[in-house]
């Protein structure tokens, strides 16, 4: 299914981010792992367009993410390139959830979110390039 159609099914056409000032109507896919200046090509497109890596946002909230990157990162809405979107909780209008690649999501228990966050901080404090996934830490 095309990405926009799949996202619209999950969001119901309503912005999933809902920051203050939200315009309500979801219009664009916001990628959690940013593609950078050159964009993505070939097989990387499918990887980038996984539903777990995409959020359906309104224009305002899409802009908000860019203007408030540290906050958007803390919310799991923007991820580092090495992150696995399936394993990173994200704060959306549903609450703190794990997104899947089938167009669904599952609530993340607060304790789990905290543990993941702490593991992340430890990892960043020691060495970002160790290549650990969250599965190894948890
Ligand atoms: Zn919005």
XYZ file of N, CA, C and O and ligand atoms in Angstrom:
553
model
N 0.849 -1.195 0.000
C 0.000 0.000 0.000
C 0.892 1.255 0.000
O 1.969 1.267 0.582
N 0.408 2.245 -0.638
C 1.164 3.489 -0.678
C 1.251 4.094 0.729
O 0.311 4.008 1.519
N 2.376 4.724 1.012
C 2.641 5.213 2.369
C 1.552 6.163 2.878
O 1.049 6.000 3.985
N 1.169 7.130 2.064
C 0.197 8.109 2.523
C -1.155 7.468 2.848
O -1.810 7.815 3.827
N -1.540 6.505 2.016
C -2.808 5.813 2.247
C -2.745 4.991 3.529
O -3.690 4.980 4.328
N -1.619 4.307 3.738
C -1.458 3.487 4.941
C -1.446 4.363 6.193
O -2.046 4.023 7.214
N -0.783 5.490 6.102
C -0.736 6.406 7.248
C -2.122 6.976 7.544
O -2.506 7.121 8.709
N -2.863 7.286 6.485
C -4.207 7.853 6.668
C -5.121 6.845 7.352
O -5.979 7.219 8.156
N -4.908 5.559 7.065
C -5.699 4.527 7.744
C -5.411 4.539 9.239
O -6.320 4.440 10.068
N -4.115 4.643 9.593
C -3.749 4.625 11.006
C -4.214 5.898 11.710
O -4.741 5.849 12.824
N -4.040 7.033 11.053
C -4.317 8.320 11.711
C -5.782 8.737 11.611
O -6.232 9.604 12.359
N -6.498 8.148 10.663
C -7.849 8.616 10.409
C -7.856 10.025 9.819
O -8.864 10.721 9.862
N -6.705 10.424 9.277
C -6.596 11.755 8.677
C -6.377 12.862 9.691
O -6.380 14.033 9.357
N -6.210 12.460 10.959
C -6.019 13.444 12.030
C -4.558 13.402 12.481
O -4.005 12.323 12.698
N -3.973 14.566 12.614
C -2.566 14.685 13.007
C -2.261 13.806 14.223
O -2.976 13.831 15.214
N -1.204 13.018 14.123
C -0.840 12.113 15.214
C 0.052 12.778 16.257
O 0.274 12.233 17.316
N 0.577 13.960 15.914
C 1.550 14.604 16.798
C 0.849 15.506 17.809
O 1.085 15.401 19.008
N 0.013 16.388 17.320
C -0.832 17.257 18.150
C -0.071 18.063 19.185
O -0.355 17.997 20.382
N 0.879 18.830 18.696
C 1.509 19.842 19.525
C 0.543 21.006 19.676
O -0.435 21.113 18.921
N 0.847 21.896 20.624
C 0.049 23.091 20.774
C 0.076 23.867 19.454
O 1.141 24.067 18.873
N -1.085 24.268 18.966
C -1.156 24.973 17.692
C -1.474 24.052 16.530
O -1.578 24.486 15.391
N -1.638 22.758 16.819
C -1.911 21.741 15.795
C -3.097 22.148 14.918
O -4.110 22.641 15.399
N -2.940 21.912 13.621
C -4.004 22.269 12.675
C -5.025 21.150 12.502
O -6.030 21.331 11.814
N -4.726 19.986 13.085
C -5.708 18.910 13.072
C -5.595 17.956 11.893
O -5.419 16.757 12.081
N -5.688 18.490 10.689
C -5.723 17.608 9.527
C -4.311 17.148 9.163
O -3.423 17.951 8.919
N -4.128 15.810 9.138
C -2.817 15.255 8.789
C -2.609 15.350 7.285
O -3.465 14.935 6.509
N -1.471 15.912 6.886
C -1.223 16.095 5.457
C 0.082 15.494 4.982
O 0.242 15.227 3.805
N 1.031 15.264 5.898
C 2.320 14.805 5.397
C 2.943 13.738 6.280
O 2.773 13.755 7.496
N 3.650 12.793 5.641
C 4.399 11.814 6.421
C 5.636 12.479 7.009
O 6.370 13.142 6.284
N 5.839 12.339 8.318
C 7.048 12.837 8.961
C 7.917 11.639 9.300
O 7.494 10.774 10.065
N 9.093 11.569 8.732
C 9.987 10.443 8.998
C 10.716 10.649 10.315
O 11.214 11.744 10.586
N 10.781 9.574 11.112
C 11.451 9.680 12.409
C 12.964 9.697 12.222
O 13.658 10.442 12.903
N 13.458 8.863 11.329
C 14.871 8.918 10.968
C 14.956 9.797 9.733
O 14.425 9.451 8.676
N 15.577 10.946 9.912
C 15.598 11.922 8.824
C 16.485 11.426 7.683
O 17.484 10.765 7.906
N 16.094 11.769 6.486
C 16.809 11.244 5.323
C 17.991 12.126 4.914
O 18.822 11.696 4.141
N 18.042 13.341 5.420
C 19.168 14.206 5.079
C 18.969 14.873 3.732
O 17.957 14.668 3.066
N 19.945 15.645 3.352
C 19.835 16.468 2.159
C 19.596 15.663 0.880
O 18.814 16.039 0.024
N 20.307 14.564 0.740
C 20.255 13.818 -0.520
C 19.017 12.956 -0.659
O 18.771 12.390 -1.722
N 18.220 12.816 0.413
C 17.075 11.921 0.365
C 17.535 10.475 0.351
O 18.702 10.178 0.583
N 16.613 9.561 0.105
C 16.970 8.142 0.058
C 16.628 7.577 -1.313
O 15.753 8.077 -2.011
N 17.321 6.526 -1.660
C 17.153 5.954 -2.998
C 17.063 4.437 -2.903
O 17.524 3.835 -1.941
N 16.485 3.840 -3.912
C 16.470 2.384 -4.045
C 15.857 1.691 -2.852
O 14.786 2.071 -2.375
N 16.561 0.678 -2.347
C 16.046 -0.140 -1.255
C 15.849 0.689 0.014
O 15.023 0.360 0.859
N 16.600 1.762 0.136
C 16.507 2.596 1.340
C 15.143 3.276 1.443
O 14.722 3.646 2.528
N 14.450 3.432 0.333
C 13.130 4.072 0.370
C 12.150 3.214 1.168
O 11.455 3.703 2.058
N 12.116 1.925 0.862
C 11.204 1.017 1.571
C 11.520 1.006 3.057
O 10.621 1.008 3.906
N 12.803 1.012 3.387
C 13.239 1.007 4.782
C 12.779 2.305 5.461
O 12.244 2.296 6.563
N 12.965 3.406 4.778
C 12.623 4.712 5.334
C 11.109 4.877 5.456
O 10.619 5.532 6.380
N 10.366 4.276 4.530
C 8.910 4.440 4.510
C 8.174 3.384 5.335
O 6.951 3.263 5.225
N 8.902 2.614 6.146
C 8.222 1.685 7.060
C 7.270 2.496 7.939
O 7.600 3.588 8.384
N 6.120 1.912 8.240
C 5.138 2.661 9.036
C 5.657 2.988 10.436
O 5.269 3.991 11.023
N 6.537 2.124 10.961
C 7.098 2.410 12.288
C 8.009 3.634 12.257
O 8.311 4.211 13.292
N 8.453 3.998 11.074
C 9.357 5.141 10.934
C 8.621 6.412 10.519
O 9.244 7.443 10.330
N 7.303 6.325 10.359
C 6.561 7.475 9.839
C 5.413 7.878 10.759
O 4.758 7.034 11.360
N 5.220 9.177 10.827
C 4.130 9.744 11.609
C 3.314 10.631 10.680
O 3.872 11.306 9.815
N 2.011 10.614 10.831
C 1.144 11.434 9.992
C 0.905 12.749 10.706
O 0.230 12.784 11.730
N 1.468 13.812 10.173
C 1.382 15.096 10.863
C 0.724 16.175 10.031
O 0.625 16.073 8.817
N 0.263 17.197 10.713
C -0.208 18.394 10.005
C 1.014 19.253 9.697
O 2.111 18.966 10.157
N 0.826 20.295 8.907
C 1.960 21.138 8.545
C 2.598 21.781 9.770
O 3.810 21.854 9.897
N 1.747 22.240 10.670
C 2.250 22.911 11.869
C 3.158 21.982 12.678
O 4.255 22.355 13.063
N 2.683 20.775 12.937
C 3.454 19.857 13.780
C 4.715 19.362 13.067
O 5.736 19.123 13.708
N 4.624 19.233 11.730
C 5.820 18.874 10.969
C 6.894 19.934 11.150
O 8.064 19.636 11.383
N 6.466 21.187 11.073
C 7.373 22.311 11.278
C 7.871 22.331 12.713
O 9.050 22.553 12.978
N 6.972 22.074 13.646
C 7.334 22.082 15.066
C 8.505 21.124 15.331
O 9.443 21.452 16.035
N 8.434 19.939 14.731
C 9.502 18.956 14.936
C 10.854 19.507 14.499
O 11.866 19.293 15.161
N 10.862 20.198 13.367
C 12.119 20.749 12.868
C 12.625 21.865 13.771
O 13.813 21.989 14.008
N 11.692 22.676 14.278
C 12.073 23.825 15.094
C 12.398 23.449 16.536
O 12.986 24.242 17.263
N 11.953 22.280 16.964
C 12.173 21.852 18.357
C 12.793 20.462 18.380
O 12.257 19.534 18.989
N 13.930 20.337 17.724
C 14.505 19.014 17.547
C 14.840 18.281 18.852
O 14.527 17.099 18.988
N 15.449 18.972 19.843
C 15.759 18.241 21.089
C 14.494 17.677 21.737
O 14.495 16.538 22.220
N 13.424 18.450 21.723
C 12.163 17.988 22.302
C 11.589 16.842 21.472
O 11.142 15.828 22.018
N 11.618 16.996 20.167
C 11.092 15.952 19.289
C 11.886 14.655 19.460
O 11.334 13.560 19.388
N 13.173 14.777 19.731
C 14.002 13.580 19.980
C 13.606 12.926 21.293
O 13.514 11.707 21.390
N 13.393 13.760 22.311
C 12.995 13.228 23.612
C 11.656 12.497 23.510
O 11.405 11.534 24.226
N 10.802 12.940 22.618
C 9.504 12.307 22.403
C 9.594 11.071 21.506
O 8.578 10.402 21.279
N 10.782 10.799 20.979
C 10.931 9.648 20.074
C 10.399 9.937 18.678
O 10.255 9.039 17.862
N 10.111 11.198 18.401
C 9.569 11.555 17.085
C 10.682 11.740 16.062
O 10.459 11.626 14.868
N 11.878 12.036 16.550
C 13.053 12.074 15.694
C 14.071 11.099 16.293
O 14.329 11.120 17.495
N 14.596 10.223 15.434
C 15.522 9.182 15.895
C 16.866 9.318 15.187
O 16.953 9.868 14.088
N 17.889 8.764 15.830
C 19.196 8.725 15.182
C 19.186 7.663 14.083
O 18.340 6.772 14.064
N 20.122 7.744 13.189
C 20.171 6.833 12.049
C 20.314 5.373 12.450
O 19.882 4.475 11.737
N 20.965 5.129 13.590
C 21.212 3.740 13.987
C 20.036 3.146 14.752
O 20.040 1.975 15.094
N 19.022 3.957 15.040
C 17.899 3.473 15.853
C 16.997 2.538 15.049
O 16.946 2.603 13.823
N 16.313 1.645 15.775
C 15.302 0.795 15.153
C 13.932 1.334 15.562
O 13.557 1.237 16.731
N 13.185 1.917 14.623
C 11.898 2.553 14.970
C 10.930 1.602 15.661
O 10.094 2.053 16.445
N 11.040 0.311 15.403
C 10.134 -0.660 16.036
C 10.369 -0.729 17.540
O 9.476 -1.093 18.303
N 11.576 -0.402 17.981
C 11.944 -0.570 19.384
C 11.999 0.737 20.147
O 12.341 0.765 21.325
N 11.695 1.845 19.468
C 11.768 3.158 20.114
C 10.363 3.684 20.389
O 9.592 3.914 19.468
N 10.027 3.875 21.680
C 8.704 4.428 21.996
C 8.580 5.857 21.465
O 9.576 6.569 21.356
N 7.363 6.230 21.151
C 7.128 7.572 20.616
C 5.882 8.159 21.272
O 4.904 7.445 21.516
N 5.956 9.438 21.595
C 4.804 10.132 22.165
C 3.968 10.704 21.031
O 4.419 11.573 20.290
N 2.757 10.189 20.901
C 1.815 10.675 19.899
C 0.475 10.932 20.589
O 0.370 10.819 21.804
N -0.552 11.226 19.828
C -1.837 11.531 20.459
C -2.425 10.305 21.141
O -3.335 10.407 21.957
N -1.919 9.118 20.817
C -2.400 7.876 21.436
C -1.799 7.660 22.822
O -2.232 6.807 23.576
N -0.727 8.416 23.136
C 0.046 8.186 24.346
C 1.464 7.825 23.943
O 1.882 8.101 22.813
N 2.197 7.173 24.850
C 3.531 6.692 24.492
C 3.365 5.287 23.936
O 2.904 4.389 24.637
N 3.721 5.102 22.687
C 3.423 3.844 22.000
C 4.630 3.347 21.220
O 5.579 4.089 20.949
N 4.566 2.043 20.879
C 5.457 1.492 19.869
C 4.646 1.385 18.579
O 3.557 0.801 18.584
N 5.177 1.930 17.508
C 4.525 1.775 16.203
C 5.002 0.484 15.571
O 6.149 0.083 15.741
N 4.118 -0.198 14.835
C 4.569 -1.363 14.069
C 4.554 -1.029 12.580
O 4.195 0.068 12.181
N 4.966 -1.993 11.782
C 5.046 -1.740 10.339
C 3.765 -2.137 9.624
O 3.676 -2.072 8.400
N 2.760 -2.578 10.386
C 1.504 -3.011 9.778
C 0.405 -1.958 9.938
O -0.762 -2.213 9.622
N 0.758 -0.796 10.485
C -0.232 0.256 10.621
C -0.888 0.281 11.990
O -1.906 0.934 12.173
N -0.303 -0.427 12.926
C -0.851 -0.427 14.282
C 0.142 0.158 15.277
O 1.226 0.581 14.917
N -0.277 0.164 16.540
C 0.594 0.617 17.614
C 0.168 -0.056 18.901
O -0.956 -0.558 19.018
N 1.084 -0.063 19.846
C 0.845 -0.724 21.129
C 1.306 0.228 22.219
O 2.384 0.821 22.108
N 0.512 0.374 23.282
C 0.903 1.277 24.365
C 2.189 0.785 25.017
O 2.376 -0.408 25.227
N 3.054 1.714 25.321
C 4.310 1.405 26.001
C 4.131 1.718 27.484
O 3.828 2.842 27.844
N 4.302 0.711 28.357
C 4.168 0.987 29.792
C 5.196 2.033 30.214
O 6.324 1.984 29.741
N 4.817 2.969 31.091
C 5.732 4.045 31.492
C 7.075 3.532 31.980
O 8.107 4.113 31.660
N 7.091 2.445 32.736
C 8.361 1.937 33.262
C 9.271 1.521 32.120
O 10.476 1.760 32.143
N 8.695 0.908 31.093
C 9.492 0.476 29.948
C 10.093 1.676 29.244
O 11.265 1.676 28.875
N 9.286 2.708 29.077
C 9.773 3.916 28.410
C 10.940 4.507 29.191
O 11.933 4.933 28.620
N 10.806 4.490 30.525
C 11.872 5.054 31.358
C 13.151 4.228 31.236
O 14.241 4.762 31.104
N 12.991 2.894 31.266
C 14.173 2.032 31.157
C 14.886 2.238 29.829
O 16.112 2.294 29.770
N 14.099 2.337 28.769
C 14.698 2.530 27.448
C 15.454 3.847 27.412
O 16.572 3.931 26.929
N 14.842 4.875 27.971
C 15.454 6.198 27.995
C 16.760 6.157 28.782
O 17.758 6.726 28.376
N 16.744 5.457 29.920
C 17.950 5.398 30.744
C 19.042 4.611 30.036
O 20.214 4.981 30.070
N 18.664 3.516 29.400
C 19.639 2.715 28.667
C 20.261 3.546 27.550
O 21.458 3.464 27.284
N 19.404 4.360 26.931
C 19.880 5.221 25.851
C 20.915 6.211 26.369
O 21.946 6.418 25.755
N 20.576 6.818 27.525
C 21.495 7.804 28.105
C 22.829 7.164 28.452
O 23.877 7.723 28.189
N 22.765 5.945 29.038
C 23.998 5.247 29.381
C 24.819 4.993 28.125
O 26.026 5.163 28.117
N 24.125 4.557 27.087
C 24.813 4.224 25.844
C 25.478 5.464 25.263
O 26.623 5.420 24.839
N 24.744 6.562 25.270
C 25.300 7.788 24.705
C 26.453 8.291 25.549
O 27.406 8.871 25.030
N 26.384 8.067 26.865
C 27.436 8.530 27.753
C 28.709 7.719 27.556
O 29.809 8.236 27.699
N 28.583 6.449 27.227
C 29.772 5.610 27.070
C 30.328 5.719 25.661
O 31.363 6.309 25.435
N 29.614 5.171 24.700
C 30.120 5.221 23.331
C 28.966 5.010 22.371
O 28.321 3.984 22.386
N 28.749 5.979 21.535
C 27.625 5.884 20.613
C 27.844 4.839 19.539
O 26.917 4.378 18.907
N 29.076 4.477 19.312
C 29.380 3.640 18.152
C 29.622 2.179 18.500
O 30.274 1.448 17.773
N 29.091 1.749 19.636
C 29.297 0.355 20.010
C 28.426 -0.567 19.164
O 28.700 -1.762 19.072
N 27.380 -0.033 18.562
C 26.550 -0.852 17.704
C 25.505 -1.663 18.443
O 24.941 -2.595 17.896
N 25.240 -1.352 19.697
C 24.191 -2.048 20.423
C 22.820 -1.677 19.905
O 22.573 -0.519 19.593
N 21.910 -2.619 19.856
C 20.497 -2.297 19.668
C 19.871 -2.259 21.047
O 20.485 -2.709 22.012
N 18.671 -1.746 21.135
C 18.006 -1.694 22.446
C 17.738 -3.088 22.967
O 17.666 -3.317 24.161
N 17.582 -4.058 22.053
C 17.315 -5.439 22.453
C 18.454 -5.958 23.316
O 18.262 -6.718 24.259
N 19.666 -5.536 23.012
C 20.839 -5.999 23.757
C 20.868 -5.404 25.156
O 21.338 -6.009 26.101
N 20.331 -4.185 25.279
C 20.409 -3.481 26.555
C 19.283 -3.931 27.483
O 19.500 -4.188 28.651
N 18.092 -4.040 26.919
C 16.950 -4.376 27.754
C 17.035 -5.790 28.218
O 16.502 -6.184 29.199
Zn -0.609 18.626 14.189
